[in-house]
Amino acid sequence: MDGGDGTVRLGALNLRSDRVGFDSSPDVSVSSPVTRQKAAAAKQFIENHYKNYLQGLQERKERRRTLQRKAQESQISTEEQEQMLRNLERRETEYMRLQRRKIGIDDFEQLTVIGKGAFGEVRLCRAKDTGEIFAMKKLKKSDMLSRGQVEHVRSERNLLAEVDSRCIVKLFYSFQDSDFLYLIMEYLPGGDIMTLLMREDVLSEDVARFYMAESVLAIHSIHQHNYIHRDIKPDNLILDRNGHLKLSDFGLCKPLDDKYSTLLLENEDLTNGETNSENEGQAACDRPPWMMPKEQLLQWKRNRRALAYSTVGTLDYMAPEVLLKKGYGIECDWWSLGAIMYEMLIGYPPFCSDDPRITCRKIINWRTCLKFPDEPKISNEAKDLICHLLCNVETRLGSRGVEELKAHPWFRCIQWDKLYEMEAAFKPTVVGDLDTQNFEKFPEVEGQPSSIPTVGPWRKMLTSKDTNFIGYTFKKSDVLKSLENSGTDMRSNGSKKSPSLITLLGQMNLQETEISEGEQKQET
Ligand SMILES: Nc1ncnc2c1ncn2[C@@H]1O[C@H](COP(=O)(O)OP(=O)(O)OP(=O)(O)O)[C@@H](O)[C@H]1O
């Protein structure tokens, strides 16, 4: 339907790459809110679809031009140049074919459950066509809706799709069926830092330093994209097979929902800010964790795992300004990192208690409640860093940029730009692609993916709920990798890879290319 002049015509639609929209808006003033919502969603979907289509067309032309230019510059024979262009065409065609193909749950064989969270589970899965192994996060739509998490899940998907960093877990696809949302991510077989801490109890300063440094880079990479994680905890720091750390779980920040609002309201004095009187603060810290009876501390450790799977979650790493709903910025993530560092070196988080209300009080009264036990001993530099992370926003390290954090003496020996190329401080044992030994064992409870068939006419059914999740679907095609490689091949021919090509390919990687349930597919 390309009119030949860059114009795409489809019924009432008349779209140009520089002007995408309806000629005239349908009169929806007399329709119900649900109809209006559906109309708005459909409008947005169609606009996005054609915008992407036109953008794709332009990008394709641009890639061809870039390749031609590079081929000429690299002084290879005309025959070789033609061969390169033919290769590019072939890959482009393959890419477009893959783009048209719908990815769904039936394309994956579902294997062992490796994690559970507030809204669903994470399991190992295998792509039926290629045999590749991924981690599949499955989120129940009705839970997301009832707990007002639609925006959060969208932000998780957006962040994973947008940020292409070695410190962030990679997202390959996202799609949905009538009941669930799915994220297909790279599988990181090394287990999470919570599991490591539960196994090791405390880490040596060298190991802790390595993981703290990789966490600094990971957190900084999301801040650079204007995201605040707000819920950094050891469960969200996962290790790859070589022991390098990646950050996961974006946007499903649950602790500030109803449960905790109630908790804060119960403690009226806390909602007004920090307690000023020494006594009040002291009362909150009556029993620092190391003064808890041993059995109680063990109980806390046992609860820790259960809390990770519950809808309540843990408050232990949350910054006071987040708890107090004061308004917060990226610094809240540096606070969480301070709490994790304390736990790595001391064996439990600094404000932990078996009663979440007490944890909350302790965090808000951090001035009096942050204490260090005599044992285990930690270096003065480590203590200093912790104290400059678990402090008020104005003096918190990182609030004036990541460099001040990197420059702290505890990190003196860290080679920041080589960190991910170095051997990791801890090498997990991983035997084969399907090894899940670094994860908890979960009994299979229901195991049935969905009650509604995911093939046939049901797939196209547009339920009223689905409009909430329009735009969720995403596909990062491997073919793009090979397109990217065609640039690399050229580089090996002596010419430099053009930054615009990298950018173009990067943009394409992130483009929404697929629509599924709730987002009826239209072919041009
Ligand atoms: N890509 C991955 N590779 C390996 N394990 C993973 C991956 N993603 C998640 N996990 C495991 O699953 C656990 C739960 O994952 P995740 O925290 O993303 O779920 P969630 O439902 O979002 O949790 P939350 O309750 O914090 O929102 C993690 O702690 C980790 O052990």
CSV table of C-alpha atoms in Angstrom, one decimal, residues 110-425:
chain,number,residue,atom,x,y,z
A,110,GLN,CA,8.4,-24.6,29.4
A,111,LEU,CA,10.9,-26.1,31.7
A,112,THR,CA,12.0,-25.7,35.4
A,113,VAL,CA,10.7,-22.9,37.6
A,114,ILE,CA,13.7,-20.9,38.8
A,115,GLY,CA,12.1,-18.0,40.6
A,116,LYS,CA,8.9,-16.6,42.0
A,117,GLY,CA,7.9,-13.0,42.5
A,118,ALA,CA,4.9,-10.9,43.5
A,119,PHE,CA,3.1,-11.3,40.2
A,120,GLY,CA,4.2,-14.6,38.7
A,121,GLU,CA,7.1,-16.9,38.1
A,122,VAL,CA,10.3,-17.1,36.2
A,123,ARG,CA,11.1,-20.4,34.5
A,124,LEU,CA,13.6,-21.8,32.1
A,125,CYS,CA,12.3,-22.3,28.6
A,126,ARG,CA,13.5,-23.6,25.3
A,127,ALA,CA,12.7,-22.1,21.9
A,128,LYS,CA,11.1,-24.9,19.9
A,129,ASP,CA,12.7,-23.9,16.6
A,130,THR,CA,16.2,-23.1,17.5
A,131,GLY,CA,16.6,-25.0,20.8
A,132,GLU,CA,17.9,-21.8,22.5
A,133,ILE,CA,17.4,-21.5,26.2
A,134,PHE,CA,15.8,-18.4,27.8
A,135,ALA,CA,14.3,-17.3,31.1
A,136,MET,CA,10.6,-16.7,30.8
A,137,LYS,CA,8.9,-14.3,33.3
A,138,LYS,CA,5.2,-14.8,33.3
A,139,LEU,CA,3.0,-12.2,34.9
A,140,LYS,CA,-0.7,-12.6,35.6
A,141,LYS,CA,-2.7,-9.8,33.9
A,142,SER,CA,-5.5,-9.8,36.4
A,143,ASP,CA,-3.1,-9.3,39.3
A,144,MET,CA,-1.4,-6.5,37.6
A,145,LEU,CA,-4.7,-4.8,36.9
A,146,SER,CA,-6.1,-5.3,40.4
A,147,ARG,CA,-3.0,-3.9,42.0
A,148,GLY,CA,-2.6,-1.0,39.6
A,149,GLN,CA,0.7,-2.3,38.2
A,150,VAL,CA,0.1,-1.8,34.5
A,151,GLU,CA,2.3,1.1,34.3
A,152,HIS,CA,5.0,-0.7,36.2
A,153,VAL,CA,5.0,-3.7,34.0
A,154,ARG,CA,5.1,-1.4,30.9
A,155,SER,CA,8.1,0.4,32.4
A,156,GLU,CA,9.9,-2.9,33.0
A,157,ARG,CA,9.3,-4.0,29.4
A,158,ASN,CA,10.3,-0.5,28.1
A,159,LEU,CA,13.5,-0.4,30.1
A,160,LEU,CA,14.6,-3.9,29.2
A,161,ALA,CA,13.9,-3.1,25.5
A,162,GLU,CA,15.5,0.3,25.6
A,163,VAL,CA,18.7,-0.3,27.5
A,164,ASP,CA,21.2,-2.4,25.7
A,165,SER,CA,23.9,-2.8,28.4
A,166,ARG,CA,26.0,-5.7,29.5
A,167,CYS,CA,24.9,-5.0,33.1
A,168,ILE,CA,21.2,-5.3,32.4
A,169,VAL,CA,19.4,-8.6,31.7
A,170,LYS,CA,18.6,-8.8,28.0
A,171,LEU,CA,15.1,-8.9,26.8
A,172,PHE,CA,14.5,-10.9,23.5
A,173,TYR,CA,10.7,-10.9,23.2
A,174,SER,CA,7.6,-9.9,25.1
A,175,PHE,CA,4.1,-11.0,24.2
A,176,GLN,CA,0.8,-11.8,25.9
A,177,ASP,CA,-2.1,-14.1,25.8
A,178,SER,CA,-5.5,-13.6,27.3
A,179,ASP,CA,-4.3,-14.2,30.9
A,180,PHE,CA,-0.6,-13.5,31.1
A,181,LEU,CA,2.2,-11.2,30.0
A,182,TYR,CA,5.5,-12.8,29.1
A,183,LEU,CA,9.0,-11.6,29.1
A,184,ILE,CA,11.6,-13.8,27.3
A,185,MET,CA,15.0,-12.9,28.7
A,186,GLU,CA,18.5,-14.2,28.6
A,187,TYR,CA,18.9,-17.0,31.2
A,188,LEU,CA,21.5,-16.1,33.8
A,189,PRO,CA,22.5,-19.5,35.4
A,190,GLY,CA,24.7,-18.1,38.2
A,191,GLY,CA,21.8,-17.5,40.6
A,192,ASP,CA,21.0,-14.3,42.4
A,193,ILE,CA,22.9,-12.4,45.1
A,194,MET,CA,20.3,-13.3,47.6
A,195,THR,CA,21.0,-17.0,47.1
A,196,LEU,CA,24.7,-16.3,47.2
A,197,LEU,CA,24.3,-14.5,50.5
A,198,MET,CA,22.1,-17.2,52.0
A,199,ARG,CA,24.7,-19.7,51.0
A,200,GLU,CA,27.8,-17.8,52.1
A,201,ASP,CA,26.4,-15.7,55.0
A,202,VAL,CA,29.0,-13.0,54.5
A,203,LEU,CA,31.3,-12.1,51.6
A,204,SER,CA,34.9,-11.1,51.9
A,205,GLU,CA,35.6,-7.4,51.2
A,206,ASP,CA,37.2,-8.3,47.9
A,207,VAL,CA,34.2,-10.3,46.6
A,208,ALA,CA,31.8,-7.7,48.0
A,209,ARG,CA,33.8,-4.9,46.3
A,210,PHE,CA,33.6,-6.6,43.0
A,211,TYR,CA,29.8,-7.0,43.2
A,212,MET,CA,29.3,-3.6,44.6
A,213,ALA,CA,31.3,-2.1,41.7
A,214,GLU,CA,29.4,-4.1,39.1
A,215,SER,CA,26.1,-3.0,40.8
A,216,VAL,CA,27.3,0.7,40.6
A,217,LEU,CA,27.8,0.3,36.8
A,218,ALA,CA,24.4,-1.5,36.4
A,219,ILE,CA,22.5,1.1,38.4
A,220,HIS,CA,24.2,3.9,36.7
A,221,SER,CA,23.3,2.5,33.3
A,222,ILE,CA,19.6,2.6,34.1
A,223,HIS,CA,19.9,6.1,35.6
A,224,GLN,CA,21.5,7.2,32.3
A,225,HIS,CA,18.2,6.3,30.7
A,226,ASN,CA,16.3,8.3,33.2
A,227,TYR,CA,14.9,5.3,35.1
A,228,ILE,CA,14.9,4.9,38.9
A,229,HIS,CA,14.8,1.3,40.0
A,230,ARG,CA,13.5,2.1,43.5
A,231,ASP,CA,13.5,-1.6,44.5
A,232,ILE,CA,17.1,-2.7,44.3
A,233,LYS,CA,17.6,-5.8,46.4
A,234,PRO,CA,19.9,-8.8,46.3
A,235,ASP,CA,17.2,-10.8,44.6
A,236,ASN,CA,17.3,-8.5,41.6
A,237,LEU,CA,21.1,-8.8,41.1
A,238,ILE,CA,21.7,-12.0,39.1
A,239,LEU,CA,24.9,-13.6,38.0
A,240,ASP,CA,25.7,-14.9,34.5
A,241,ARG,CA,27.6,-18.2,34.0
A,242,ASN,CA,31.0,-16.4,34.5
A,243,GLY,CA,29.9,-14.7,37.7
A,244,HIS,CA,29.3,-11.2,36.3
A,245,LEU,CA,26.3,-9.4,37.7
A,246,LYS,CA,23.3,-8.1,35.9
A,247,LEU,CA,20.3,-6.1,37.1
A,248,SER,CA,16.8,-7.3,36.6
A,249,ASP,CA,13.2,-6.7,37.6
A,250,PHE,CA,12.3,-3.2,36.7
A,251,GLY,CA,9.2,-1.4,37.5
A,252,LEU,CA,7.4,-4.0,39.6
A,253,CYS,CA,8.0,-1.9,42.7
A,254,LYS,CA,5.5,-3.2,45.1
A,255,PRO,CA,6.4,-2.1,48.5
A,256,LEU,CA,4.7,1.2,48.3
A,257,ASP,CA,1.3,-0.2,47.5
A,258,ASP,CA,-1.6,-0.3,50.0
A,259,LYS,CA,0.0,-2.7,52.4
A,260,TYR,CA,2.8,-0.2,53.2
A,261,SER,CA,0.6,2.9,53.0
A,262,THR,CA,-1.4,1.4,55.8
A,263,LEU,CA,1.7,0.5,57.7
A,264,LEU,CA,2.9,4.1,57.4
A,265,LEU,CA,-0.4,5.6,58.4
A,266,GLU,CA,-0.4,3.4,61.5
A,267,ASN,CA,2.8,5.2,62.5
A,268,GLU,CA,1.6,8.7,62.1
A,269,ASP,CA,4.7,10.1,63.7
A,270,LEU,CA,6.7,8.6,60.9
A,271,THR,CA,4.7,10.1,58.1
A,272,ASN,CA,5.7,13.5,59.3
A,273,GLY,CA,9.4,12.7,58.7
A,274,GLU,CA,12.3,11.7,60.9
A,275,THR,CA,11.8,11.7,64.6
A,276,ASN,CA,13.8,14.5,66.0
A,277,SER,CA,14.0,13.4,69.6
A,278,GLU,CA,16.9,11.1,70.5
A,279,ASN,CA,14.6,9.0,72.6
A,280,GLU,CA,12.1,8.3,69.9
A,281,GLY,CA,14.9,7.3,67.5
A,282,GLN,CA,16.5,5.2,70.2
A,283,ALA,CA,13.2,3.4,70.9
A,284,ALA,CA,13.0,2.3,67.3
A,285,CYS,CA,16.5,0.8,67.5
A,286,ASP,CA,16.1,-0.9,70.8
A,287,ARG,CA,17.2,-4.1,69.4
A,288,PRO,CA,19.8,-4.0,66.7
A,289,PRO,CA,19.8,-7.3,64.7
A,290,TRP,CA,22.9,-8.7,66.4
A,291,MET,CA,21.2,-8.3,69.7
A,292,MET,CA,18.3,-10.4,68.6
A,293,PRO,CA,18.4,-13.9,70.0
A,294,LYS,CA,20.2,-16.1,67.5
A,295,GLU,CA,17.0,-18.1,66.7
A,296,GLN,CA,15.2,-14.8,65.9
A,297,LEU,CA,17.9,-13.8,63.4
A,298,LEU,CA,17.7,-17.3,61.9
A,299,GLN,CA,14.0,-16.8,61.6
A,300,TRP,CA,14.5,-13.6,59.8
A,301,LYS,CA,16.8,-15.3,57.4
A,302,ARG,CA,14.2,-18.0,56.8
A,303,ASN,CA,11.5,-15.4,56.3
A,304,ARG,CA,13.7,-13.6,53.8
A,305,ARG,CA,13.2,-16.3,51.2
A,306,ALA,CA,9.5,-16.5,51.8
A,307,LEU,CA,9.2,-12.7,51.6
A,308,ALA,CA,10.8,-12.7,48.2
A,309,TYR,CA,7.9,-14.8,46.9
A,310,SER,CA,5.1,-12.9,48.6
A,311,THR,CA,3.2,-9.9,47.3
A,312,VAL,CA,4.4,-7.9,50.3
A,313,GLY,CA,8.1,-8.1,49.6
A,314,THR,CA,10.9,-6.7,51.8
A,315,LEU,CA,11.4,-3.1,53.0
A,316,ASP,CA,14.9,-3.8,54.1
A,317,TYR,CA,16.7,-2.0,51.2
A,318,MET,CA,14.2,0.9,50.7
A,319,ALA,CA,15.4,4.5,51.1
A,320,PRO,CA,13.7,6.6,53.8
A,321,GLU,CA,12.5,9.2,51.3
A,322,VAL,CA,10.7,6.5,49.3
A,323,LEU,CA,9.1,5.1,52.4
A,324,LEU,CA,8.0,8.6,53.5
A,325,LYS,CA,6.7,9.3,50.0
A,326,LYS,CA,8.6,12.6,50.2
A,327,GLY,CA,9.5,12.6,46.5
A,328,TYR,CA,12.7,10.9,45.5
A,329,GLY,CA,15.3,10.7,42.8
A,330,ILE,CA,18.0,8.4,41.6
A,331,GLU,CA,19.8,8.7,45.0
A,332,CYS,CA,17.3,6.2,46.5
A,333,ASP,CA,19.0,3.4,44.5
A,334,TRP,CA,22.3,4.3,46.0
A,335,TRP,CA,20.8,4.0,49.5
A,336,SER,CA,19.6,0.5,48.6
A,337,LEU,CA,23.1,-0.4,47.4
A,338,GLY,CA,24.4,0.8,50.8
A,339,ALA,CA,22.0,-1.6,52.6
A,340,ILE,CA,23.1,-4.4,50.3
A,341,MET,CA,26.8,-3.7,51.0
A,342,TYR,CA,26.1,-3.8,54.7
A,343,GLU,CA,24.4,-7.2,54.3
A,344,MET,CA,27.2,-8.5,52.2
A,345,LEU,CA,29.8,-7.7,54.9
A,346,ILE,CA,27.8,-8.1,58.1
A,347,GLY,CA,25.4,-10.9,57.2
A,348,TYR,CA,22.0,-9.2,57.4
A,349,PRO,CA,20.6,-5.8,56.3
A,350,PRO,CA,21.2,-2.8,58.6
A,351,PHE,CA,17.6,-2.2,59.6
A,352,CYS,CA,16.2,-5.7,59.6
A,353,SER,CA,13.6,-6.9,62.0
A,354,ASP,CA,11.0,-9.7,61.9
A,355,ASP,CA,8.4,-7.0,62.1
A,356,PRO,CA,8.1,-4.7,59.0
A,357,ARG,CA,6.8,-1.8,61.1
A,358,ILE,CA,10.0,-1.8,63.1
A,359,THR,CA,12.1,-2.0,59.9
A,360,CYS,CA,10.2,1.0,58.7
A,361,ARG,CA,10.9,2.9,61.9
A,362,LYS,CA,14.5,2.0,61.9
A,363,ILE,CA,15.0,3.1,58.3
A,364,ILE,CA,13.4,6.4,59.0
A,365,ASN,CA,15.4,6.8,62.1
A,366,TRP,CA,18.6,5.7,60.4
A,367,ARG,CA,20.7,8.4,62.2
A,368,THR,CA,20.4,6.6,65.5
A,369,CYS,CA,19.7,3.1,64.2
A,370,LEU,CA,22.6,2.5,61.8
A,371,LYS,CA,25.1,0.6,63.9
A,372,PHE,CA,28.0,-1.8,63.3
A,373,PRO,CA,28.5,-4.9,65.4
A,374,ASP,CA,31.9,-5.7,66.8
A,375,GLU,CA,31.9,-8.9,64.8
A,376,PRO,CA,32.4,-9.4,61.9
A,377,LYS,CA,35.0,-6.7,61.6
A,378,ILE,CA,35.0,-4.6,58.5
A,379,SER,CA,37.5,-2.0,57.3
A,380,ASN,CA,37.1,1.7,58.1
A,381,GLU,CA,36.9,2.5,54.4
A,382,ALA,CA,34.0,0.0,54.0
A,383,LYS,CA,32.3,1.5,57.0
A,384,ASP,CA,32.8,5.0,55.6
A,385,LEU,CA,31.3,4.1,52.3
A,386,ILE,CA,28.2,2.5,53.9
A,387,CYS,CA,27.8,5.6,56.1
A,388,HIS,CA,27.9,7.8,52.9
A,389,LEU,CA,25.3,5.7,51.2
A,390,LEU,CA,22.9,5.2,54.2
A,391,CYS,CA,22.5,8.9,54.9
A,392,ASN,CA,20.4,11.9,53.9
A,393,VAL,CA,20.0,12.6,50.3
A,394,GLU,CA,22.1,15.8,50.3
A,395,THR,CA,25.2,14.1,51.5
A,396,ARG,CA,24.6,10.7,49.9
A,397,LEU,CA,27.4,9.6,47.6
A,398,GLY,CA,26.2,9.4,44.0
A,399,SER,CA,23.7,12.3,44.3
A,400,ARG,CA,26.1,14.5,42.5
A,401,GLY,CA,27.0,11.9,39.9
A,402,VAL,CA,28.3,8.4,39.8
A,403,GLU,CA,32.0,9.6,39.7
A,404,GLU,CA,32.0,10.6,43.3
A,405,LEU,CA,30.9,7.1,44.2
A,406,LYS,CA,33.5,5.5,42.0
A,407,ALA,CA,36.2,7.7,43.5
A,408,HIS,CA,35.6,6.5,47.1
A,409,PRO,CA,38.8,5.0,48.6
A,410,TRP,CA,37.1,1.6,49.2
A,411,PHE,CA,37.0,1.2,45.3
A,412,ARG,CA,40.6,2.4,44.9
A,413,CYS,CA,41.7,-0.8,43.2
A,414,ILE,CA,38.7,-1.2,40.9
A,415,GLN,CA,39.4,-0.8,37.2
A,416,TRP,CA,36.0,0.4,36.2
A,417,ASP,CA,36.3,0.2,32.5
A,418,LYS,CA,37.7,-3.4,32.6
A,419,LEU,CA,35.4,-4.8,35.2
A,420,TYR,CA,33.2,-6.8,32.9
A,421,GLU,CA,36.2,-8.2,31.0
A,422,MET,CA,37.9,-9.3,34.2
A,423,GLU,CA,37.5,-12.7,35.8
A,424,ALA,CA,34.6,-12.4,38.3
A,425,ALA,CA,35.2,-12.5,42.0
